[in-house]
PDB file of C-alpha atoms and ligand atoms in Angstrom:
ATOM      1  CA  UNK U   1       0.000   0.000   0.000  1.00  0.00           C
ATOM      2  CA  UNK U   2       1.195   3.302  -0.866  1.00  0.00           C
ATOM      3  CA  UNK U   3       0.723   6.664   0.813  1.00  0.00           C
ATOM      4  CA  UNK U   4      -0.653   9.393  -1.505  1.00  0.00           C
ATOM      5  CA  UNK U   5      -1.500  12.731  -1.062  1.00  0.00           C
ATOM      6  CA  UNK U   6      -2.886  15.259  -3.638  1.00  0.00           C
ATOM      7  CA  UNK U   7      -0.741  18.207  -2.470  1.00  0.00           C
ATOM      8  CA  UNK U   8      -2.396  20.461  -4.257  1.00  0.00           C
ATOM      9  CA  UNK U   9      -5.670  19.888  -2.117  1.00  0.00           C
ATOM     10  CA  UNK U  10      -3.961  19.390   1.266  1.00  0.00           C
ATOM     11  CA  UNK U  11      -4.695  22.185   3.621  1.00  0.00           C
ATOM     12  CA  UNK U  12      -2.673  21.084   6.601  1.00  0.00           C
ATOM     13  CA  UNK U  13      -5.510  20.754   8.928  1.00  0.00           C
ATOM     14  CA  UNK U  14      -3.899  17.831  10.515  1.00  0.00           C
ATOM     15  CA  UNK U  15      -7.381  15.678  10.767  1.00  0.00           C
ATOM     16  CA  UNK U  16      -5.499  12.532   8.602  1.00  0.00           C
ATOM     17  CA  UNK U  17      -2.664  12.250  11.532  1.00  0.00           C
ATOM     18  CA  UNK U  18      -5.821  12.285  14.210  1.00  0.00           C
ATOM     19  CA  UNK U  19      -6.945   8.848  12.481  1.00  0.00           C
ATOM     20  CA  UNK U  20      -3.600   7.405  11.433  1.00  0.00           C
ATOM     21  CA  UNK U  21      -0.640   8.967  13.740  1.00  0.00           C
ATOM     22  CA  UNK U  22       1.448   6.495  12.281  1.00  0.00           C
ATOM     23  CA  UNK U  23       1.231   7.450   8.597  1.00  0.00           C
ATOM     24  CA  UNK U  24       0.988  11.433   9.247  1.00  0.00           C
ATOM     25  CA  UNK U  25       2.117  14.181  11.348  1.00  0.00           C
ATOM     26  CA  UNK U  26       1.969  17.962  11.081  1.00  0.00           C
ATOM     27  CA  UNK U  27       4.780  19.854  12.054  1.00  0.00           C
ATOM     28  CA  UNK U  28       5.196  23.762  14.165  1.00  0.00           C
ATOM     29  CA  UNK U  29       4.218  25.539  10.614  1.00  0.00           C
ATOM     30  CA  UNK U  30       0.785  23.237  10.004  1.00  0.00           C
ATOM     31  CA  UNK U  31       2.840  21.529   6.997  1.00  0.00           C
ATOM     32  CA  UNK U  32       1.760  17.910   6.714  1.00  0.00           C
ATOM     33  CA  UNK U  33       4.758  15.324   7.187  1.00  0.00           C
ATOM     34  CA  UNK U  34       4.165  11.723   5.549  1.00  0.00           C
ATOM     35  CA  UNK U  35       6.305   9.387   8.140  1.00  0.00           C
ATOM     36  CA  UNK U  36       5.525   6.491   6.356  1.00  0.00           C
ATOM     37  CA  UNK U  37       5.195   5.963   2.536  1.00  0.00           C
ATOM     38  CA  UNK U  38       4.576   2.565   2.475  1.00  0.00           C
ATOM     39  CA  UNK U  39       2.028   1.679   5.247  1.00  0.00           C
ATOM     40  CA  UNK U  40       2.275  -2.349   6.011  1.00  0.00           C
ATOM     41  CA  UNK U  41      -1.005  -3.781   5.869  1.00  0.00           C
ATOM     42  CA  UNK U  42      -1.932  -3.631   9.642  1.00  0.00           C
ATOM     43  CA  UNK U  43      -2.554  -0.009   8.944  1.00  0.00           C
ATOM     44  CA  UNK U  44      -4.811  -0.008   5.911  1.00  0.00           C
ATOM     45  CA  UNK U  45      -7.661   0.220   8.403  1.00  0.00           C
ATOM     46  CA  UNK U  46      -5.659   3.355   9.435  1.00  0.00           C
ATOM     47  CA  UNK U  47      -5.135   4.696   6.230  1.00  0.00           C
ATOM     48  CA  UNK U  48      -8.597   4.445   4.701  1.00  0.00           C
ATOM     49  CA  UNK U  49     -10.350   6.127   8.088  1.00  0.00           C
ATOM     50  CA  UNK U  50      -7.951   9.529   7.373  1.00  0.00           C
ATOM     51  CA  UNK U  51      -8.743   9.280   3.635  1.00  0.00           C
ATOM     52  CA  UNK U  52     -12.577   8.933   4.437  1.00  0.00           C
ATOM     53  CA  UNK U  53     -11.980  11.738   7.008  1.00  0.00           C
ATOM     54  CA  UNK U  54     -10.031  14.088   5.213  1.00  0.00           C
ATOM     55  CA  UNK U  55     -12.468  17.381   4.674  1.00  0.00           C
ATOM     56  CA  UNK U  56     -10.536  17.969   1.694  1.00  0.00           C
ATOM     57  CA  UNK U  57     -10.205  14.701  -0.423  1.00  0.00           C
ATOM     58  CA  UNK U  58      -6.580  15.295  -0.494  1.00  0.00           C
ATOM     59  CA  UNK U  59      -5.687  11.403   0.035  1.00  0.00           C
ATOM     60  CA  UNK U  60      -5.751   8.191  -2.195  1.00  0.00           C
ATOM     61  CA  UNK U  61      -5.807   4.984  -1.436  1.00  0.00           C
ATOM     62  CA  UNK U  62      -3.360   2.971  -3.788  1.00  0.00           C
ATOM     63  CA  UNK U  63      -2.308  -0.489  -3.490  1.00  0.00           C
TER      64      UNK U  63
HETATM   65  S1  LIG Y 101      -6.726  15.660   6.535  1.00  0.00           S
HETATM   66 FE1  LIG Y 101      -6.434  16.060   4.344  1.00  0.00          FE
HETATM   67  S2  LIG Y 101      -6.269  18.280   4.188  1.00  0.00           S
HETATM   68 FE2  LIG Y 101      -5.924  17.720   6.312  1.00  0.00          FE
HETATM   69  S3  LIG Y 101      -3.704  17.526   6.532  1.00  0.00           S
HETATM   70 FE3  LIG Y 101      -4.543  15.512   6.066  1.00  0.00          FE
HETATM   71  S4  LIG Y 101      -4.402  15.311   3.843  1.00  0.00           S
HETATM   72 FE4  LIG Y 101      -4.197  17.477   4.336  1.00  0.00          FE
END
């Protein structure tokens, strides 16, 4: 599974790293940080709830 994020759309609002801490983290400036590009599988459940939660549609599920 691959992390993807429309960068474009992202506007830092930090609610993907509230459902998968593991995957995303936003730093002092409100920049989002991708820790981990390649989620294992364990954290697909992860992964999906922050793209389903994302406000603005700024992540992708890709396998
Ligand atoms: S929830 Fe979406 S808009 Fe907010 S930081 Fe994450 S990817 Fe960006």
């Amino acid at each position: 599974m691959k992390t993807k994020v429309l960068w474009d759309l992202c506007e830092g609002n930090g609610v993907c790293a509230s459902a998968a801490p593991e995957i995303f983290e936003i730093d002092d400036d409100d920049n989002l940080i991708v820790l981990d590009e390649n989620p294992r599988e364990e954290l697909r459940a992860s992964y999906e709830a922050a793209v389903k939660i994302c406000p603005k549609r700024a992540l992708v599920i890709e396998d």
